[in-house]
PDB file of C-alpha atoms in Angstrom:
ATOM      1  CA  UNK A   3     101.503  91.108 133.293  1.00 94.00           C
ATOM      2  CA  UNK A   4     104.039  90.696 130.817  1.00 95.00           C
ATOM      3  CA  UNK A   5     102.085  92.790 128.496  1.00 97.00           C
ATOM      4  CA  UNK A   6     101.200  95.601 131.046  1.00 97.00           C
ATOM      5  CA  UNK A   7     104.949  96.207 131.717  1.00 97.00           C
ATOM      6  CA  UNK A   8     105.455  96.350 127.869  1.00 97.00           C
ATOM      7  CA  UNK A   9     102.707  98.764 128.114  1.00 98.00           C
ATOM      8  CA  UNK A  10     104.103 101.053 130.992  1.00 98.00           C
ATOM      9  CA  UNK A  11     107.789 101.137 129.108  1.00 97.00           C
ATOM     10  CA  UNK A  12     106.220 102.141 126.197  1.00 98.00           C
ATOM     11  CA  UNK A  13     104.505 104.681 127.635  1.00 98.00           C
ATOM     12  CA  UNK A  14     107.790 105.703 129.382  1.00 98.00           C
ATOM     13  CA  UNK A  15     109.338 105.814 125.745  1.00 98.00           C
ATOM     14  CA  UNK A  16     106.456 107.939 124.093  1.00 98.00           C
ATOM     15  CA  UNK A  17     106.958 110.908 126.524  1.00 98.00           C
ATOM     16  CA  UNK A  18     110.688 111.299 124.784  1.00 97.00           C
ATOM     17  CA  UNK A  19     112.924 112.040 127.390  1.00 98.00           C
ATOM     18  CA  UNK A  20     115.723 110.449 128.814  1.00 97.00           C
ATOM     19  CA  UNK A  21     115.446 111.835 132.073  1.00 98.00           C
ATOM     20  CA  UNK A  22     112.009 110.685 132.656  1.00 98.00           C
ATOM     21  CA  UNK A  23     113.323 107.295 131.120  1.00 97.00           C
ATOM     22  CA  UNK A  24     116.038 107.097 133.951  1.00 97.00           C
ATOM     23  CA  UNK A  25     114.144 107.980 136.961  1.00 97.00           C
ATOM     24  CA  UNK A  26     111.266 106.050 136.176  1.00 96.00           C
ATOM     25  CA  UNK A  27     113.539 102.928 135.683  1.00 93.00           C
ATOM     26  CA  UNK A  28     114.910 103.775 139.190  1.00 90.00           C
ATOM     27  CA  UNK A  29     111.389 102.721 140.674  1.00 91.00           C
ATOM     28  CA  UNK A  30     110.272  99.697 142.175  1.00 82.00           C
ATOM     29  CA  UNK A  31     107.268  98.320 140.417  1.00 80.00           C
ATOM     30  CA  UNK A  32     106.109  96.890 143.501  1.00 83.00           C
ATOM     31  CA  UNK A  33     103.122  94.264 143.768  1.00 86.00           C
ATOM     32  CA  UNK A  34     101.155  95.822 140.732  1.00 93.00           C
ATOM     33  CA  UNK A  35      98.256  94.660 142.386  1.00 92.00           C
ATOM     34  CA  UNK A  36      95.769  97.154 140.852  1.00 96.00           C
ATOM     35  CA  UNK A  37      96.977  96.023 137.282  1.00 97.00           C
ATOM     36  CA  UNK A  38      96.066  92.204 138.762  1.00 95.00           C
ATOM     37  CA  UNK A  39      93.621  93.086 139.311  1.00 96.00           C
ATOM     38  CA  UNK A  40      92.093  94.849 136.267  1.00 98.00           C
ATOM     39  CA  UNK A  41      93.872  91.223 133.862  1.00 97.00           C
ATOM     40  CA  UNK A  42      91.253  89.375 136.561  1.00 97.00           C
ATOM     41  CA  UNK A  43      88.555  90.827 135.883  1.00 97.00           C
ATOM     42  CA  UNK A  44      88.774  91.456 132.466  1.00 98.00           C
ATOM     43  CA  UNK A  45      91.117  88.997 130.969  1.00 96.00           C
ATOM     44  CA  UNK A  46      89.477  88.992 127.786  1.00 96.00           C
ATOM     45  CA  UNK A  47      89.383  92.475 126.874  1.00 97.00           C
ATOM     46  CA  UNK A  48      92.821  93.755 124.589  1.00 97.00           C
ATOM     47  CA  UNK A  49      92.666  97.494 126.029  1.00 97.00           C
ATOM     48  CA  UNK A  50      93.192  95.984 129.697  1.00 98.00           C
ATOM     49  CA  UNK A  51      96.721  95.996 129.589  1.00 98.00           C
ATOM     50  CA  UNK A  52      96.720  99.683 128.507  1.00 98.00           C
ATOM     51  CA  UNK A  53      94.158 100.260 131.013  1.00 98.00           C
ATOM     52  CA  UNK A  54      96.389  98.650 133.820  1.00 98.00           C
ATOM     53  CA  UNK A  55      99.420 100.319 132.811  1.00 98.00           C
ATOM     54  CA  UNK A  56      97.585 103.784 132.890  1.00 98.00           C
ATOM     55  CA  UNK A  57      96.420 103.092 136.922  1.00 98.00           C
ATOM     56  CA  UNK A  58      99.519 101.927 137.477  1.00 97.00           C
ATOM     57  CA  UNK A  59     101.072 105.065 136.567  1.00 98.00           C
ATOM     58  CA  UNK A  60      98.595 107.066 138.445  1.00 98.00           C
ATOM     59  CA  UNK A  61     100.186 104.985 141.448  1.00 97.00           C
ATOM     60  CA  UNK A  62     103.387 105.457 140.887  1.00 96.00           C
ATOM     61  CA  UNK A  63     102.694 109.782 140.732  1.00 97.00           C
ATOM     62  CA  UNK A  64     100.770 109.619 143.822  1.00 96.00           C
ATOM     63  CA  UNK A  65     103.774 107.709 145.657  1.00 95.00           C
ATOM     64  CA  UNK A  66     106.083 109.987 144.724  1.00 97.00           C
ATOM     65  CA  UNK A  67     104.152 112.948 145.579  1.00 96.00           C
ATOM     66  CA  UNK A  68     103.457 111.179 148.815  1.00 94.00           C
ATOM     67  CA  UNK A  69     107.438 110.381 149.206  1.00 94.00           C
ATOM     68  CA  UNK A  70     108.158 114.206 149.005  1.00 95.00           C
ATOM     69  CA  UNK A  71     105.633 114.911 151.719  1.00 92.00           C
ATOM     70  CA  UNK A  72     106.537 112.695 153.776  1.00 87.00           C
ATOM     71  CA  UNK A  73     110.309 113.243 153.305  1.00 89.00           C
ATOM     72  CA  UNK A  74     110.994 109.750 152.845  1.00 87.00           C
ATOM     73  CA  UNK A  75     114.384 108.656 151.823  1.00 89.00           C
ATOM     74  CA  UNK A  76     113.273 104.855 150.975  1.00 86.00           C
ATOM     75  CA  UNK A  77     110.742 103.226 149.250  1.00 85.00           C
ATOM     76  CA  UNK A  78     109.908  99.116 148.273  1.00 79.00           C
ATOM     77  CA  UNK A  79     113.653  98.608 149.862  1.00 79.00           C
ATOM     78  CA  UNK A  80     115.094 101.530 147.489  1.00 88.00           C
ATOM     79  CA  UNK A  81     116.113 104.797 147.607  1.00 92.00           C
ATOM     80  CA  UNK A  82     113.001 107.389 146.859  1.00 94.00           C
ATOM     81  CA  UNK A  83     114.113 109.683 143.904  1.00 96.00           C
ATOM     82  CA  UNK A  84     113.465 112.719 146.622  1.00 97.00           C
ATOM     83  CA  UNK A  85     116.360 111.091 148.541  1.00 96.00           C
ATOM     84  CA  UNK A  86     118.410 110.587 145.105  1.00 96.00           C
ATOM     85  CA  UNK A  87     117.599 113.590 142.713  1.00 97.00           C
ATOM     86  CA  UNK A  88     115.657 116.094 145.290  1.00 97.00           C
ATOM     87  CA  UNK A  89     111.933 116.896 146.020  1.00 97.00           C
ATOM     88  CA  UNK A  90     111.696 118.883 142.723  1.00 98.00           C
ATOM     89  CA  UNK A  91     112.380 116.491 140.590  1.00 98.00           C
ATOM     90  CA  UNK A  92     110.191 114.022 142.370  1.00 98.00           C
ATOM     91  CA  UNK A  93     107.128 116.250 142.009  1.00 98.00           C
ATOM     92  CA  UNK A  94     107.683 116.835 138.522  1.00 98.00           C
ATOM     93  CA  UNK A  95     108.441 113.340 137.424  1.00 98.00           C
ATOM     94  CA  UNK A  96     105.125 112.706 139.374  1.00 98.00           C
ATOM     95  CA  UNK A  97     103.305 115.320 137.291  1.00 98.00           C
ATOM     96  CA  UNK A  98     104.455 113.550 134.268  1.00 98.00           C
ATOM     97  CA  UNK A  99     103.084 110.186 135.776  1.00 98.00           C
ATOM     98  CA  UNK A 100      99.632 111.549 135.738  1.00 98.00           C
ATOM     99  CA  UNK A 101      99.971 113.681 132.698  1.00 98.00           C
ATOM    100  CA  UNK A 102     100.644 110.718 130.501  1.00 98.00           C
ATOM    101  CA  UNK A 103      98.329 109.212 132.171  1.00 98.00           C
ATOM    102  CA  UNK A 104      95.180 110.771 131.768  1.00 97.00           C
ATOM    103  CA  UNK A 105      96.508 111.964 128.361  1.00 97.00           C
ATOM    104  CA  UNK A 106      95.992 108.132 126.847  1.00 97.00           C
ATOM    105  CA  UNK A 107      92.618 107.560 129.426  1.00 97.00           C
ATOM    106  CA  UNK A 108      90.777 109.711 126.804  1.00 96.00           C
ATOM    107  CA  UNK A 109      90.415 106.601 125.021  1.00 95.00           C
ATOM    108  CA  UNK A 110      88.306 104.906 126.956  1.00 98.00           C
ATOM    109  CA  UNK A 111      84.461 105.059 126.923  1.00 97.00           C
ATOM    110  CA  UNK A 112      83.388 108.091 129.021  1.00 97.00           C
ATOM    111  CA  UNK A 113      82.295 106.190 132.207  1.00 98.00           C
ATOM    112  CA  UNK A 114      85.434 103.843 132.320  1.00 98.00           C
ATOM    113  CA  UNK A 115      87.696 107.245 131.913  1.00 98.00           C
ATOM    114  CA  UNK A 116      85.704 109.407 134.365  1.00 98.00           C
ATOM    115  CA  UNK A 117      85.856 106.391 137.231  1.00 98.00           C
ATOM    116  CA  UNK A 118      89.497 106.610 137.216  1.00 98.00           C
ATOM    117  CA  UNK A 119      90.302 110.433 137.206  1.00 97.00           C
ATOM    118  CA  UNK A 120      87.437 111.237 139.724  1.00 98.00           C
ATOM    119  CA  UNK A 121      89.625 108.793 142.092  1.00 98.00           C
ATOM    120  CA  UNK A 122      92.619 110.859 141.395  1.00 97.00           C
ATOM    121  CA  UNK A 123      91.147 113.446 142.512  1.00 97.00           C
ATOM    122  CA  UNK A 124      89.804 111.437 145.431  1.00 98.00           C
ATOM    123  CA  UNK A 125      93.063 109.713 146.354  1.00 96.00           C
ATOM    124  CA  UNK A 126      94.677 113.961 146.282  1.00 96.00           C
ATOM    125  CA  UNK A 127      92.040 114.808 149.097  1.00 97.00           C
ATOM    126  CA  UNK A 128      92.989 111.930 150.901  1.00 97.00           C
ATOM    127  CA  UNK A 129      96.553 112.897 150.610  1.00 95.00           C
ATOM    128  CA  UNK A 130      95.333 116.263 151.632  1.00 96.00           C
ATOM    129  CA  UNK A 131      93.347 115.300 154.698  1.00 96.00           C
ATOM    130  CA  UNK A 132      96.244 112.515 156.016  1.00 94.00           C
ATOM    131  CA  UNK A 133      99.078 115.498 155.948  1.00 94.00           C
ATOM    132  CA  UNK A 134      96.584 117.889 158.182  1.00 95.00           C
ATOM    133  CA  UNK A 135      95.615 114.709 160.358  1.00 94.00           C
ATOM    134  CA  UNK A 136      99.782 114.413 161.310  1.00 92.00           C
ATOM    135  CA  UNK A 137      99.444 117.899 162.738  1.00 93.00           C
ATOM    136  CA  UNK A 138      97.945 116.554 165.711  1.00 94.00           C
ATOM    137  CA  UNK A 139      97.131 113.303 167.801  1.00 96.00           C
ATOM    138  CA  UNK A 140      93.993 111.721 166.152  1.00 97.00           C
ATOM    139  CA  UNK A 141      91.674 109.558 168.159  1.00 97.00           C
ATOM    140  CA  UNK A 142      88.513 109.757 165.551  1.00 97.00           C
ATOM    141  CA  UNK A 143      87.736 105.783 163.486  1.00 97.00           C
ATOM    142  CA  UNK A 144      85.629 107.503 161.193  1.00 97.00           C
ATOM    143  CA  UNK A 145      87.865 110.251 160.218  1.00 97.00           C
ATOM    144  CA  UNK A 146      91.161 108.304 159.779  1.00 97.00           C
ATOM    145  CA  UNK A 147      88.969 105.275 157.946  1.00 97.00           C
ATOM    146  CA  UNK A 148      87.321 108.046 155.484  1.00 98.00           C
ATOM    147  CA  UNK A 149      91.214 109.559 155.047  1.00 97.00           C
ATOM    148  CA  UNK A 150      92.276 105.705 154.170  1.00 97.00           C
ATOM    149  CA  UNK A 151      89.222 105.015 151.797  1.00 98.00           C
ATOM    150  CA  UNK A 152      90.210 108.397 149.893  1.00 98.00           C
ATOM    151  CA  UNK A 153      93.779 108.173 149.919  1.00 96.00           C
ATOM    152  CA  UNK A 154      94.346 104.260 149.308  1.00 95.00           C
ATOM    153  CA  UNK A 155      90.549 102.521 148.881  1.00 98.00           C
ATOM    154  CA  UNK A 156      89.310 104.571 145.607  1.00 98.00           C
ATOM    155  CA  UNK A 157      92.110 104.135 142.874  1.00 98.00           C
ATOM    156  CA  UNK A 158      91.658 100.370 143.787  1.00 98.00           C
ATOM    157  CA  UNK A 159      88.382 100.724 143.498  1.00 98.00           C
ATOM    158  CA  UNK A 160      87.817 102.703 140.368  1.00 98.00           C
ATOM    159  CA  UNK A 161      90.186  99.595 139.018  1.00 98.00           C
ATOM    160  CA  UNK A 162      87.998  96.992 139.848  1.00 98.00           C
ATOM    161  CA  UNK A 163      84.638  99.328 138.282  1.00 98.00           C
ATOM    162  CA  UNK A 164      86.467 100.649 135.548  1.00 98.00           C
ATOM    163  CA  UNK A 165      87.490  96.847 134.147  1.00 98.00           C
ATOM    164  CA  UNK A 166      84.335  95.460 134.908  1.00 98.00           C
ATOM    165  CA  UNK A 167      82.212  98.001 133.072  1.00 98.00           C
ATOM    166  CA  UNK A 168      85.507  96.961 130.076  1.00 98.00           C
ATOM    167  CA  UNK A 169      83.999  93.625 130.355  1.00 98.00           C
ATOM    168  CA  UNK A 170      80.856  93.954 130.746  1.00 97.00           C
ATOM    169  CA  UNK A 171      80.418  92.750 134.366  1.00 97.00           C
ATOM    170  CA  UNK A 172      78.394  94.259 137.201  1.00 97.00           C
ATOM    171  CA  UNK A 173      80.421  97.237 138.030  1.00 98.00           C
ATOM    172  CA  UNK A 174      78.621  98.001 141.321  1.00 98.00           C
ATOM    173  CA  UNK A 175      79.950  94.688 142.661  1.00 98.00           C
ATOM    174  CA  UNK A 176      83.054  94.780 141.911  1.00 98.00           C
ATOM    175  CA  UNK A 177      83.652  98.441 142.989  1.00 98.00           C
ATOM    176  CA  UNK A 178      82.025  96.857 146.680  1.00 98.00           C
ATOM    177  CA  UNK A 179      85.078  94.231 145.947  1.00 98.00           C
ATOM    178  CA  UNK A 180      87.850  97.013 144.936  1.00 98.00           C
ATOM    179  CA  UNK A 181      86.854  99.151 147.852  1.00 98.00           C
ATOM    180  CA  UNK A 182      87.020  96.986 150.503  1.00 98.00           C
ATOM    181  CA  UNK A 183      90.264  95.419 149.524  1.00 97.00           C
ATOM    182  CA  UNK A 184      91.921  98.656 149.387  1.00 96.00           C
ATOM    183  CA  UNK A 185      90.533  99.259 152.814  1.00 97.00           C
ATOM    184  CA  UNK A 186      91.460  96.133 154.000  1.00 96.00           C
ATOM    185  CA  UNK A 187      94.877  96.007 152.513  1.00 94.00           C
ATOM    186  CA  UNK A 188      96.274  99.484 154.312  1.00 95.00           C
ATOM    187  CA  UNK A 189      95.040  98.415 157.737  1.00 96.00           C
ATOM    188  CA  UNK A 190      97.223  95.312 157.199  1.00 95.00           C
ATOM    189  CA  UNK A 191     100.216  97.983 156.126  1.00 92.00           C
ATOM    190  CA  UNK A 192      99.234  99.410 158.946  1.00 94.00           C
ATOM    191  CA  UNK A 193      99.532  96.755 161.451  1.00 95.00           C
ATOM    192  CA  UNK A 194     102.716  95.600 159.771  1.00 94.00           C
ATOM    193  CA  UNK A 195     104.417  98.716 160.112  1.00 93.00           C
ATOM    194  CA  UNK A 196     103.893  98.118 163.801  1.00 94.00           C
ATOM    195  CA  UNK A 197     104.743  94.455 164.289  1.00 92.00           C
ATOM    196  CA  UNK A 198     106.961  93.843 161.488  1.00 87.00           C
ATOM    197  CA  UNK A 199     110.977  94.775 161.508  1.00 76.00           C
ATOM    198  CA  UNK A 200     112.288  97.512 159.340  1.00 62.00           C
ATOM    199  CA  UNK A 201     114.352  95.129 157.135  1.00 57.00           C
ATOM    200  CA  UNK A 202     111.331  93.049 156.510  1.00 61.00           C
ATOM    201  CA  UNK A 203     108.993  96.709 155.616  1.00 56.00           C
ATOM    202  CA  UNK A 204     111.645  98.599 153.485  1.00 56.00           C
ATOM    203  CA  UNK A 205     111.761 101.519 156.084  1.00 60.00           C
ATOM    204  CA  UNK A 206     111.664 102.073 159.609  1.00 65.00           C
ATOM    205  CA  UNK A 207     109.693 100.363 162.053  1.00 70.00           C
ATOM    206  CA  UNK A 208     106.520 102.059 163.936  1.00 88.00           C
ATOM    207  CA  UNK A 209     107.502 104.611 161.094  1.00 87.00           C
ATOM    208  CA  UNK A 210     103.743 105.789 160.267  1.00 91.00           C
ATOM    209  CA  UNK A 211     103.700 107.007 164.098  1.00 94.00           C
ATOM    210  CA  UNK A 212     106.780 108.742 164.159  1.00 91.00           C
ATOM    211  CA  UNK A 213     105.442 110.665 161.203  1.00 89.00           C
ATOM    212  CA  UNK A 214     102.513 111.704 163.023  1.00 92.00           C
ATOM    213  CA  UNK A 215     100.124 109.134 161.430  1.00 93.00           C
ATOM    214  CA  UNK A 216      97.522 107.856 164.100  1.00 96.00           C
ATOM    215  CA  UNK A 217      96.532 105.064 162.201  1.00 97.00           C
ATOM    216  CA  UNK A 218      93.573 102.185 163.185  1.00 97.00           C
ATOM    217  CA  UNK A 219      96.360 100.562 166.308  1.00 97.00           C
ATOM    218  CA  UNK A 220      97.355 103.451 167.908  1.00 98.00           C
ATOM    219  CA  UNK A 221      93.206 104.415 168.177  1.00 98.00           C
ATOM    220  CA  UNK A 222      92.041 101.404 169.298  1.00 98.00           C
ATOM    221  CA  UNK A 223      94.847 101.894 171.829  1.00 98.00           C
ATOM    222  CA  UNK A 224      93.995 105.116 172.797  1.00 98.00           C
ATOM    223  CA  UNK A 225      90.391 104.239 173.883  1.00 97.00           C
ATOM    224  CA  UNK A 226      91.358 102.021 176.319  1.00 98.00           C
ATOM    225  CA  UNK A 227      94.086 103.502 178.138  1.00 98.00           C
ATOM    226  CA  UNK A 228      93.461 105.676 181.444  1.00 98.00           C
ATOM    227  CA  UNK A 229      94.706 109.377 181.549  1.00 97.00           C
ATOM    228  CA  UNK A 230      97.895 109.164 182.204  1.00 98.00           C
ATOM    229  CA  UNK A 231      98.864 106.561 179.283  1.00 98.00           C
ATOM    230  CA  UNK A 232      96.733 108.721 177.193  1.00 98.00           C
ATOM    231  CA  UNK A 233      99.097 111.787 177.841  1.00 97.00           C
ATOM    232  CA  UNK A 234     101.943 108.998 177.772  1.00 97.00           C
ATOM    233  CA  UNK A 235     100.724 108.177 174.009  1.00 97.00           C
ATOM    234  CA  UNK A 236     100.478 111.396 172.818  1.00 96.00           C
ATOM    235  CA  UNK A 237     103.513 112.688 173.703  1.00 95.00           C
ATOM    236  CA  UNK A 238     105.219 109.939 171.609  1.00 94.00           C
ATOM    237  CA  UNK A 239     103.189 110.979 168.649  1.00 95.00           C
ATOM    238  CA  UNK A 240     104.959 112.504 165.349  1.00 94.00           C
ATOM    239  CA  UNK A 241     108.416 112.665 166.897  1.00 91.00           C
ATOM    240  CA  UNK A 242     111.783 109.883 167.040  1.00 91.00           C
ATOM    241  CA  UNK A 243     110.760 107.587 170.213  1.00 90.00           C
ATOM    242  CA  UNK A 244     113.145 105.995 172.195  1.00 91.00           C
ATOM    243  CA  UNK A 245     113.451 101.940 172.610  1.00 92.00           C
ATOM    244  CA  UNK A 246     111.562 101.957 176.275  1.00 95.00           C
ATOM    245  CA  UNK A 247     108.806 103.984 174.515  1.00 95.00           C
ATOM    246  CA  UNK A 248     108.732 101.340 171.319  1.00 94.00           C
ATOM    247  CA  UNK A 249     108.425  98.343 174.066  1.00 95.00           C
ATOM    248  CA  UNK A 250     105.432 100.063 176.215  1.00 97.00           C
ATOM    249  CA  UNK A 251     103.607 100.803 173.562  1.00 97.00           C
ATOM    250  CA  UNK A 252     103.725  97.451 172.165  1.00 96.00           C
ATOM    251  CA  UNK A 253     103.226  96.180 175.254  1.00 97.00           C
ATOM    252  CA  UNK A 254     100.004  98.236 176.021  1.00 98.00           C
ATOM    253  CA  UNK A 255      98.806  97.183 172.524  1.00 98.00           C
ATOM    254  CA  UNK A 256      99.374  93.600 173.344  1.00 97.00           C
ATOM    255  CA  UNK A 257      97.395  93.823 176.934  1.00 98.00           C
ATOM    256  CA  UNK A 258      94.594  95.793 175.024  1.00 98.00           C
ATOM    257  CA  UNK A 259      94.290  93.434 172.046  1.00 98.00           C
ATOM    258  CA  UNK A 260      94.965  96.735 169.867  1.00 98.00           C
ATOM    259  CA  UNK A 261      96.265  94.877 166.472  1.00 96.00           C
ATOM    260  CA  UNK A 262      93.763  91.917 166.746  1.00 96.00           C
ATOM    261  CA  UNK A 263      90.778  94.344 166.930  1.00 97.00           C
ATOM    262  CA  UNK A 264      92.421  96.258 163.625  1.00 97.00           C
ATOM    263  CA  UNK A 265      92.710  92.801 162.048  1.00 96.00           C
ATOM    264  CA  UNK A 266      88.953  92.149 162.778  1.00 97.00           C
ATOM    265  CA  UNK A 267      88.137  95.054 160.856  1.00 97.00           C
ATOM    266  CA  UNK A 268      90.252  94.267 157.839  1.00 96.00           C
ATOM    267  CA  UNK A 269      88.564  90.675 158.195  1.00 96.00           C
ATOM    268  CA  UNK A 270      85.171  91.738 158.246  1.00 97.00           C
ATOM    269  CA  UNK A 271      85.733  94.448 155.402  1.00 97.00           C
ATOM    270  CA  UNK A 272      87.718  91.248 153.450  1.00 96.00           C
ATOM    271  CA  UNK A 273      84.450  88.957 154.022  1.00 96.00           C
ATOM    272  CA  UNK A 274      82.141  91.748 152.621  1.00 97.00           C
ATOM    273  CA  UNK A 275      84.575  92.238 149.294  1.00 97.00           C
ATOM    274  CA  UNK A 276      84.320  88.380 148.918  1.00 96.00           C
ATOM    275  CA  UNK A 277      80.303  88.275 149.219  1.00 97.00           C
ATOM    276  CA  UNK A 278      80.198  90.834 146.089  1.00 97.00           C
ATOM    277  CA  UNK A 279      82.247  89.014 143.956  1.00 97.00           C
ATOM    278  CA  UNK A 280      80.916  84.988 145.863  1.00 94.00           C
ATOM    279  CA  UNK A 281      81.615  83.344 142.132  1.00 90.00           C
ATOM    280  CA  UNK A 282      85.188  84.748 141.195  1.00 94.00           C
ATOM    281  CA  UNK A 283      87.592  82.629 143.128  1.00 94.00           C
ATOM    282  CA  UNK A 284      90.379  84.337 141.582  1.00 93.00           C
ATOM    283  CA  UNK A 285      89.672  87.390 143.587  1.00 96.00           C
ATOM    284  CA  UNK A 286      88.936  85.472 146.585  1.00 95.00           C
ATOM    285  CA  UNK A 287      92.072  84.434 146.553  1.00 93.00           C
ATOM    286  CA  UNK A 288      93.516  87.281 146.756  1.00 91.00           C
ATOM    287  CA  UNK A 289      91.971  88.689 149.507  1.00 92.00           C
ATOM    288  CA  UNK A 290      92.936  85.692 151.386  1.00 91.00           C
ATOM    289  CA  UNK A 291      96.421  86.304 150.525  1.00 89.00           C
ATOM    290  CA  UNK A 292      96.193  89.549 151.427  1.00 87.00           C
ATOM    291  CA  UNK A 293      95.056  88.752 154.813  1.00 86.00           C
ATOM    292  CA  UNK A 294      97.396  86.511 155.794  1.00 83.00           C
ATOM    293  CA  UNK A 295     100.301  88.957 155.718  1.00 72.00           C
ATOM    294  CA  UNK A 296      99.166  90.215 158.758  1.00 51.00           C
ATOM    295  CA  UNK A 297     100.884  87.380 160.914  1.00 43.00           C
TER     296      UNK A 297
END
């Protein structure tokens, strides 16, 4: 890891700008788990530090694109730079991101290179399809859990492929692996964001809600409520709720098991990721860890 931060900062250095240099050093690296995941699976290979460092500055553009549309003021704890140097400047030091980037991708073998930008553009139809989804209540799995796969599922994804066809591994496998972590690692986010307290997340809690995002809680919810609590529901959605409203609808998600049948489906998609890669217990492990943040 050592040597994929070395990477990133040098990468920060080559674009020659002291601007970019000071914003960038404003954000939280975060977990890096898509660079831990490319060192895992290809620990041998000497490109997959650059190779982490490049998806990891794919990640960083998308979250501050995703900052700025979802006017958020904090992020990992921190102030966003929307919130410190405006929406402008976040967009365009996002733009750089990705610039840089793809600009050093190109020297990767052709499959390895075209894995990782075809989830970019992936990952910005997610984006896409999870700002028109706020516009109004959504009660469809299918939709929301294609939205996640695009949005959060495929850069993790094209991680896991892209360093196993560096080393030589079965790529199919571990893009099963990369896929279903990612999918099973935003439906924890997205139970935490609901039982969790806003010190603990770095924002708000319930925040994803108030934003207008129905995510896999509130739909499980949903089904099971009678009319009235279904009006009740959606006239909390994408607007500031009061405390009473907060307590009943953690209450109705309690009496309708409404996080625990979310968690099942982050468990089953976490047992599937660790049947495709059955021999690495390195990445078993991190599902596992993964899992257990949920509680």
């Amino acid at each position: 890891m050592q040597r994929v931060e070395h990477e990133i900062q040098r990468l920060i250095k080559e674009i020659d700008y002291d601007e970019v240099t000071r914003l960038f050093d404003m954000l939280s690296g975060g977990k890096r788990l898509r660079a831990k995941l490319i060192l895992k699976i290809a620990p041998e290979q000497k490109n997959a530090p650059l190779l982490a460092a490049i998806v990891e500055l794919i990640h960083g553009a998308s979250l501050l694109h995703d900052d700025v549309i979802d006017e958020a003021l904090t992020r990992r704890g921190v102030a966003s730079v929307n919130a410190t140097d405006g929406s402008k400047t976040a967009v365009m030091l996002g733009d750089v991101l990705y610039s840089k980037a793809f600009s050093e991708l190109v020297q990767f073998d052709k499959e390895i290179a075209k894995s990782i930008a075809s989830s970019v553009t992936s990952l910005s139809c997610g984006e896409m399809q999870d700002v028109k989804m706020a516009e109004e209540f959504n009660e469809d799995e299918d939709k929301y859990l294609k939205m996640l796969y695009l949005k959060t599922a495929t850069l993790i994804e094209a991680a896991a492929y892209a360093s196993a066809l560096l080393a030589g591994k079965n790529a199919h496998s571990y893009g099963i692996y990369g896929k279903n972590l990612g999918l099973s690692f935003q439906i924890i986010d997205d139970i935490l964001d609901i039982t969790s307290d806003s010190t603990t997340l770095g924002k708000p809690a319930m925040n994803d809600f108030v934003e207008g995002k129905c995510t896999l809680p509130y739909i499980h919810l949903y089904k099971e409520l009678n009319k009235e609590d279904k009006q009740r529901l959606k006239n909390s959605h994408a607007k500031s709720i009061s405390e009473e409203e907060v307590l009943w609808i953690k209450a109705k998600m309690k009496e309708h098991k409404s996080i625990e049948k979310s968690y099942e489906l982050a468990q089953t998609l976490s047992n599937e990721a660790m049947l495709a890669v059955k021999d690495d217990v390195e990445l078993i492990e991190i599902l596992k860890t993964m899992i257990k943040r949920s509680y």
